[in-house]
Structure formats: C-alpha cells, structure tokens
CSV table of C-alpha atoms in Angstrom, one decimal:
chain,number,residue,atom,x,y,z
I,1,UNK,CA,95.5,168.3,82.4
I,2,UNK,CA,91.7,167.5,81.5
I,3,UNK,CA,93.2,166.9,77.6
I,4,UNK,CA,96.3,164.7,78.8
I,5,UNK,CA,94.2,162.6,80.6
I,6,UNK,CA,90.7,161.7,78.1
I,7,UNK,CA,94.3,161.2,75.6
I,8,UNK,CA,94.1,157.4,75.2
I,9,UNK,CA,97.4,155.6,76.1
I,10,UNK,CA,99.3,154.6,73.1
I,11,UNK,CA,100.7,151.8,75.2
I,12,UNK,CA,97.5,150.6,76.6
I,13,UNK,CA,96.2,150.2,73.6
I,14,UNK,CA,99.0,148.2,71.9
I,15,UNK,CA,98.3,146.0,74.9
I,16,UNK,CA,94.4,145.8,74.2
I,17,UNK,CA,94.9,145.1,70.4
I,18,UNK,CA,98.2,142.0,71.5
I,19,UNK,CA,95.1,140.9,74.2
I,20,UNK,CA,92.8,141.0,71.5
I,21,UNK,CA,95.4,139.0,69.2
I,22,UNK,CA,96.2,136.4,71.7
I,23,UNK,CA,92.2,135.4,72.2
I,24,UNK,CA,91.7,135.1,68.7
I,25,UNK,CA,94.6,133.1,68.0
I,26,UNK,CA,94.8,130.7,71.0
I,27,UNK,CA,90.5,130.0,69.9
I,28,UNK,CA,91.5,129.5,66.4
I,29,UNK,CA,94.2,126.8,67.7
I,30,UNK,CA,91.7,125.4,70.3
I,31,UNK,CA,89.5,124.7,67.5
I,32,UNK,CA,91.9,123.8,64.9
I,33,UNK,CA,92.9,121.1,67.6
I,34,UNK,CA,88.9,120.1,67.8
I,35,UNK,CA,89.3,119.9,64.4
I,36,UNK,CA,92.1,117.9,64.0
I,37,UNK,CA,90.8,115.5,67.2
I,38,UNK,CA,87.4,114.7,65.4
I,39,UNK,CA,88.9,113.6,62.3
I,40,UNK,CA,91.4,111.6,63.5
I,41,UNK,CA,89.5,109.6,65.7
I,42,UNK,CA,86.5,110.4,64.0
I,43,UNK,CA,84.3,109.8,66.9
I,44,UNK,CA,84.6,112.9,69.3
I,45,UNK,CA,80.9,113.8,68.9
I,46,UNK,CA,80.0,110.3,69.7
I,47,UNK,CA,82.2,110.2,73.1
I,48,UNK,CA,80.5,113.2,73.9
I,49,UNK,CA,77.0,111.5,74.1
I,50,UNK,CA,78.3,108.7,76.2
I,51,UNK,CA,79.1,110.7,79.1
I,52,UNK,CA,82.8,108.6,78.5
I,53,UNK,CA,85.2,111.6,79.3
I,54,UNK,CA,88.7,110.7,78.3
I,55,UNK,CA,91.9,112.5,79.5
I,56,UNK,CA,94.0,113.1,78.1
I,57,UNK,CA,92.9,111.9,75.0
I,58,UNK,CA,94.3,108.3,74.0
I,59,UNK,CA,96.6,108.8,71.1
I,60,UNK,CA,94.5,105.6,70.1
I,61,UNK,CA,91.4,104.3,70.8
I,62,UNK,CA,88.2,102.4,69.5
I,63,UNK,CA,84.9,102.0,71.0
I,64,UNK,CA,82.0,100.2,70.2
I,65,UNK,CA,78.3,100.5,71.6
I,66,UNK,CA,78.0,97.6,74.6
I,67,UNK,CA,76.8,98.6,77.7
I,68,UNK,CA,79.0,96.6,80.9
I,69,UNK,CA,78.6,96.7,84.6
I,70,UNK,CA,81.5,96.7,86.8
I,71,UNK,CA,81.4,94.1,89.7
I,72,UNK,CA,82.1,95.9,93.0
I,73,UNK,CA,83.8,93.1,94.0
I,74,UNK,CA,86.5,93.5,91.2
I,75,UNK,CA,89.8,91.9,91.8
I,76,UNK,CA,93.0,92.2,90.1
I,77,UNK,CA,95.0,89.3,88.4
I,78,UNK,CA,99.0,89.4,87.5
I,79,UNK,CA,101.1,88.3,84.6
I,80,UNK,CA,104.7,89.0,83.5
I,81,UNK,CA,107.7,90.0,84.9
I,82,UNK,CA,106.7,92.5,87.1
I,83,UNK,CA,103.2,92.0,87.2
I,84,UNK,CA,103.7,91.4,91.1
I,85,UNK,CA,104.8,95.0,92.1
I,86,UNK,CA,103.8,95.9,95.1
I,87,UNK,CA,103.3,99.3,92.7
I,88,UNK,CA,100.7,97.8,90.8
I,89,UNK,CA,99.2,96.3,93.6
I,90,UNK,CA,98.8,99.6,95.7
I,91,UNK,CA,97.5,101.4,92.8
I,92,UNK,CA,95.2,98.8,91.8
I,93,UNK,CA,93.2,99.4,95.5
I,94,UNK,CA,93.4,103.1,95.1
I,95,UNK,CA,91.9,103.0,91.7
I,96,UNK,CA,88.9,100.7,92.8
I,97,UNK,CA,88.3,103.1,96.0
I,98,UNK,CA,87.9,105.7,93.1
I,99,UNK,CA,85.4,103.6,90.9
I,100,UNK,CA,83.5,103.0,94.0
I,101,UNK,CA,83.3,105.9,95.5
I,102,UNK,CA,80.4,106.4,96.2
I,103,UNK,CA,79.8,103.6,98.6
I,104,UNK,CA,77.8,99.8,98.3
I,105,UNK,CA,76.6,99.2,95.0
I,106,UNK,CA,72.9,97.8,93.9
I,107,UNK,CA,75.1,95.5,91.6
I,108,UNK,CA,73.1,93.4,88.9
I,109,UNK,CA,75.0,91.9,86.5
I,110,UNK,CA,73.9,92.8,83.1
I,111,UNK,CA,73.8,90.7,79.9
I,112,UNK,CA,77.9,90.8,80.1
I,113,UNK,CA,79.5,92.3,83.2
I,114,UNK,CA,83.1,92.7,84.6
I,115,UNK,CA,84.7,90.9,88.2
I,116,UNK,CA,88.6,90.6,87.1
I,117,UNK,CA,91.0,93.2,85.8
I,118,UNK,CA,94.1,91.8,84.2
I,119,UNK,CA,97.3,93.9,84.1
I,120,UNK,CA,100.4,92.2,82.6
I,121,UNK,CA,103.8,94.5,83.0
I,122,UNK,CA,106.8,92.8,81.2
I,123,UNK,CA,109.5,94.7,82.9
I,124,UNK,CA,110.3,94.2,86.8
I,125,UNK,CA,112.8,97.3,86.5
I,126,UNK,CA,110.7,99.9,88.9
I,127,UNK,CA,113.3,102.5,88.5
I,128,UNK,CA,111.4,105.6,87.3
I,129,UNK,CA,113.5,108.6,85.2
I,130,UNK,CA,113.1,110.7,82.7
I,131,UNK,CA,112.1,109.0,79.2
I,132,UNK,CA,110.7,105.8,81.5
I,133,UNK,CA,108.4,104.0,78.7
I,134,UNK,CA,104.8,104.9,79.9
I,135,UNK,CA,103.3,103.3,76.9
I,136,UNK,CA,100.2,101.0,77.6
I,137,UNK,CA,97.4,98.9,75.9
I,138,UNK,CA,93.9,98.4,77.5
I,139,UNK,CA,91.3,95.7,76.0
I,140,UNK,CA,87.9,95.9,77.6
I,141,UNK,CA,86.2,93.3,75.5
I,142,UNK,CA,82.6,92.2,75.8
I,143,UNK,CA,81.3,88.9,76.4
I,144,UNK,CA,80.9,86.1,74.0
I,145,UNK,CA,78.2,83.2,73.8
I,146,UNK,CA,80.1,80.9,76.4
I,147,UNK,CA,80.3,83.4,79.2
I,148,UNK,CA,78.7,86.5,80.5
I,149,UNK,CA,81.9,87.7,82.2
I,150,UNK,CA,83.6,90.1,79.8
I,151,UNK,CA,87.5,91.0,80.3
I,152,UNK,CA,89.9,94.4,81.3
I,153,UNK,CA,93.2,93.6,80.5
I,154,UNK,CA,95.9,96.0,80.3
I,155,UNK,CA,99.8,95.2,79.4
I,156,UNK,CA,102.5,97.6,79.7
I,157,UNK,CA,106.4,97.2,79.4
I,158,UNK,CA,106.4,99.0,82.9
I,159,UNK,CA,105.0,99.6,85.8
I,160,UNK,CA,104.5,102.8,85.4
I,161,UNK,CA,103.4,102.3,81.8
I,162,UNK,CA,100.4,100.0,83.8
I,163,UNK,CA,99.3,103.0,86.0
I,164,UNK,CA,98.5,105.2,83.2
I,165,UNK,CA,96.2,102.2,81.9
I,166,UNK,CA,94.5,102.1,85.3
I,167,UNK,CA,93.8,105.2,85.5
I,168,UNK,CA,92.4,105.3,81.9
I,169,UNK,CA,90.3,101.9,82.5
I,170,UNK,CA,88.7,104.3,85.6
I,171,UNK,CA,88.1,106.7,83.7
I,172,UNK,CA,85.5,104.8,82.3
I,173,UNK,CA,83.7,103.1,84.8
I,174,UNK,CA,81.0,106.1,85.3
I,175,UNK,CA,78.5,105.7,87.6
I,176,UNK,CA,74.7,105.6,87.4
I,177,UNK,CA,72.7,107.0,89.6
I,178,UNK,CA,69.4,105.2,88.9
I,179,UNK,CA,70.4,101.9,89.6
I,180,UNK,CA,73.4,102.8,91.9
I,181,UNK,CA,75.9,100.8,90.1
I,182,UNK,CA,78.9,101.1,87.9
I,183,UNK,CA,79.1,101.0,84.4
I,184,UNK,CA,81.4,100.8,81.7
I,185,UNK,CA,80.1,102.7,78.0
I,186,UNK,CA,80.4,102.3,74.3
I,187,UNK,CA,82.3,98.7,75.0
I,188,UNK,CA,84.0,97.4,73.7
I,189,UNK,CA,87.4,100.0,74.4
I,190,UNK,CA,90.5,99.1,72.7
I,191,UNK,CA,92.7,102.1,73.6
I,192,UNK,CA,96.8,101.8,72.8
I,193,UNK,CA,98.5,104.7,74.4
I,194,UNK,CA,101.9,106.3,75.3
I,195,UNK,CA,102.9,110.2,76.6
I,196,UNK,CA,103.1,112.7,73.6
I,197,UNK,CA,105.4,114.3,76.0
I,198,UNK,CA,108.5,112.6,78.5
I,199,UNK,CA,108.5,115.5,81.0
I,200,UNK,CA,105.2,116.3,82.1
I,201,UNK,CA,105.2,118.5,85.4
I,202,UNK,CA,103.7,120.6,87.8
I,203,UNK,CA,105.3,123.8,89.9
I,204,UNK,CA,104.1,123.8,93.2
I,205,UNK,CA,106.1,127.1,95.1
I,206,UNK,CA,105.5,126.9,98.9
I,207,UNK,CA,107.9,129.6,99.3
I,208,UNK,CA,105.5,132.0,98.4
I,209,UNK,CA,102.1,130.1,99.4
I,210,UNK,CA,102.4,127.4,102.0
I,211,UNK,CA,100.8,123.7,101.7
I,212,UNK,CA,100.2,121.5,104.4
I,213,UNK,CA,101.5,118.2,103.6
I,214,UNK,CA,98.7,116.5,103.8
I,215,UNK,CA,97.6,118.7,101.0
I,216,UNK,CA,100.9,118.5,98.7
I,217,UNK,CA,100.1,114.7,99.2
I,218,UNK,CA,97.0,115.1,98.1
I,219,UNK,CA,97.8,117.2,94.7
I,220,UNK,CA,100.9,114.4,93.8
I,221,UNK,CA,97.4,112.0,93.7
I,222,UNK,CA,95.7,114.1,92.1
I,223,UNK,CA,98.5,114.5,89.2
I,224,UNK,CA,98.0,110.8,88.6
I,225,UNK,CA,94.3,112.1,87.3
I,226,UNK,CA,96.4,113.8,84.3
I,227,UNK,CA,98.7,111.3,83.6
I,228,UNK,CA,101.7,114.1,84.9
I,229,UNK,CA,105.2,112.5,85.8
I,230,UNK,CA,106.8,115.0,87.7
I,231,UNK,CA,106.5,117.2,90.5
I,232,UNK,CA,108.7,120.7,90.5
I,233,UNK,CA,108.7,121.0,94.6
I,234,UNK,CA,110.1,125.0,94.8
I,235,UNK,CA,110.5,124.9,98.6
I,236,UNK,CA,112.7,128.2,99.4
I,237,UNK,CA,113.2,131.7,97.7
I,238,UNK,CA,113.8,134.8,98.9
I,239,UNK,CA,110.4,135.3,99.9
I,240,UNK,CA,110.3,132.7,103.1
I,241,UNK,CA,113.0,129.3,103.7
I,242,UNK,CA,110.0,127.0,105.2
I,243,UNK,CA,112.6,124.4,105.2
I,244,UNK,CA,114.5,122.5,108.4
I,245,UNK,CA,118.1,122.3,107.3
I,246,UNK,CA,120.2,121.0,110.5
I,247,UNK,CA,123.7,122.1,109.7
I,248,UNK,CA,121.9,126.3,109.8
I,249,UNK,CA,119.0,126.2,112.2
I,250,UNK,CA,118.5,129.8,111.8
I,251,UNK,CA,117.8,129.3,108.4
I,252,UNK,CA,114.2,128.6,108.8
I,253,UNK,CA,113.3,131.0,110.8
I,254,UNK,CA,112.2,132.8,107.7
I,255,UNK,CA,109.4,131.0,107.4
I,256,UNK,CA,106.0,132.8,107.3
I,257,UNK,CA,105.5,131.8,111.0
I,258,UNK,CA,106.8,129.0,113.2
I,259,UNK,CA,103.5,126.5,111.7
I,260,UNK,CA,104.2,127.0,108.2
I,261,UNK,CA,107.7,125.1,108.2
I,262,UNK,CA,108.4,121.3,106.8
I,263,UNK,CA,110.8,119.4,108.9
I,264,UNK,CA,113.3,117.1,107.6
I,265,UNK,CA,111.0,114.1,108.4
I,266,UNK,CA,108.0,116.0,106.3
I,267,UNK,CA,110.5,116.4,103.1
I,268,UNK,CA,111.5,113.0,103.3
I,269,UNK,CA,108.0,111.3,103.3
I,270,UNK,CA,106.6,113.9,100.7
I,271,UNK,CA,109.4,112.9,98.5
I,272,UNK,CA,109.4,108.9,99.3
C-alpha cells in the first residue's frame, strides 16, 4: 500500500503538464497581444504614463500632450435626428454623476478648459438588436487663439453607438487630487470606434446564487463600464425556480427560501 500510494498518478500528472501548457500559452498570447497593441497604436507605453486608462481599447485613437480641465458645470448640446433621446439624455446625467463623483470641485479653468459636450446621433431608430451599429467618433479638441473653451463632440449613427462614446469621453476625465478638479490628459483625443464583436454578454445564474435586484441593477450599470450589450439572465434550473409564474404558483416554492424569489413585477422592471 505504502508503494501504491508515493506511485505518482499518471493522470495527475498529464493534468499538471496540460496546466503547465495552458499558462505558458495563454502568457505567450497575452503578450503577443501587448505586442501587437503597441505597434499598432504605437503609443501604449505613452498612455501608460498619463494615468489615461482606456477600455477596451479604441480600435482607433490619437492623442496629443494638452492638459484640459472639465467644467463641473458641463452641459450637454444635441444635433441630428435623434440627438434628442430621452436615451442620450439620461445617460448624459449618469455619466457626469460619474466624472464628478467625488463631490464639489475647486474648478479653475486652465489655459483651455471644457463646459459643453456635443453628441450628434443621426438615427432616431432606438430599437436595439443584435448587430445594432455601435460605431462612434469622439473629438476632444483643444482650444485655439480666439477662445479658451475647447470642444467634446461625439457623433454616432445611433443611440446606442453615442453611449459607448460617453462612456469613453469619461473615461478620460481623471481626477486630481491636488487641486480637486477634473481633468482631461494627452489632449487632444481623436478616438473612432466600433465593437470588434456584435454579441458581447454576461451570464448572471440566480438559480444557483441569488441577487437582489437592486444588485442585478446595479451590475447591468456596471456592464455599460465594458462596453457589453447583453445580459444572459439564467433565472431557473433544477437547482431553485426563484421565479413568480401565476398560471403554477407552486412552482416557486423552490426557491432557496420564501425572500430569495423575484415577483413578476421584479422581472418586469429588471428587464424594462
């Protein structure tokens, strides 16, 4: 038994070895990508000093070395067909809460500074499936000799194709914590963008771990972050039914417990 058992097993070490393989392999392609990134652009090291983080990556961008502060009174102006969505609207305010997190700014405008962000969206179609053009451009251009107010514009053939420039254009208003204000690096940013991918998702499986909905609301935000379209929702399996279905009340009863169940009501506004 003593000999069986210091016998090594043939089939933990294939798995070793394939672990082993899989490391290597997935660093080599990590760094390959690196690679491939810094040529390209050739300007990664550069966005690293400016504290400008970028994701995901822009398929492309320029960037120059201007310096602009953000004016905490920012406001939005419309243009094009659908440039008055209530969708670009909302998202505009949630945006700005994000830039200004962190509560009343020292502002001082520098030598060039931004108050207005433009957002043109030719399309008023709002309807959102798969294959939707997400595409975007964003121009945040410094000041010339006749004003010190320097310009965000973004245009987008969509709404949603806006959103992703919004959340890019936050992206790079980074906040500085000696003067307490907001700034935007490396201006000016001329970024043109669209999704490498149409379907870009997340599982979420309350059947085996529940969510509050305040906290499924919460990560459907948060997706926005990453630029992610689409929101896998695995309510039920075999492991619990948290799910209120009318026509077979019983059905839910095989929920974890009787407070980890989403009524009808709570599926309707999670999906709205």
């Amino acid at each position: 038994m003593a000999a069986d058992s210091a016998t090594p097993n043939p089939s933990h070490l294939l798995i070793c070895i394939y672990t082993v393989f899989v490391c290597i392999s997935v660093s080599a392609v990590v760094h390959a990508q690196t690679l491939s990134l810094g040529s390209k652009h050739n300007s990664t090291s550069q966005l690293k000093d400016s504290l400008v983080y970028l994701w995901p990556l822009p398929a492309e961008y320029t960037f120059g070395n201007g310096t602009l502060s953000v004016d905490p009174d920012l406001s939005l102006a419309v243009g094009g067909n659908g440039g008055n969505s209530a969708i670009v609207r909302d998202a505009f305010e949630r945006y700005r809460a994000i830039i200004f997190k962190h509560g009343p700014s020292n502002f001082r405008p520098m030598k060039s500074h931004i108050s207005k962000v433009r957002v043109v969206v030719h399309s008023d179609n709002e309807e959102l499936q798969l294959g939707t053009d997400e595409s975007y451009s964003l121009i945040v251009a410094e000041s010339d000799d006749r004003s010190i107010i320097a310009e965000a514009t973004i245009e987008a053939n969509s709404v949603y194709g806006a959103l992703r420039g919004l959340e890019t254009f936050s992206q790079l208003c980074t906040y500085d914590y000696e003067t307490k204000s907001i700034h935007i690096y490396k201006a000016p940013w001329y970024v043109r963008d669209r999704p490498r991918f149409a379907f870009r998702g997340l599982l979420l499986d309350t059947s085996r771990h529940y969510y509050p909905v305040d906290v499924i609301k919460q990560i459907i935000e948060s997706m926005s972050y990453a630029k992610l379209n689409v929101l896998h929702w695995h309510i039920i399996d075999e492991e619990s039914f948290p799910l209120e279905v009318p026509t077979y009340p019983k059905l839910w009863k095989g929920a974890y417990s009787k407070w980890e169940r989403y009524t009808i009501e709570d599926a309707d506004e999670i999906v709205k």
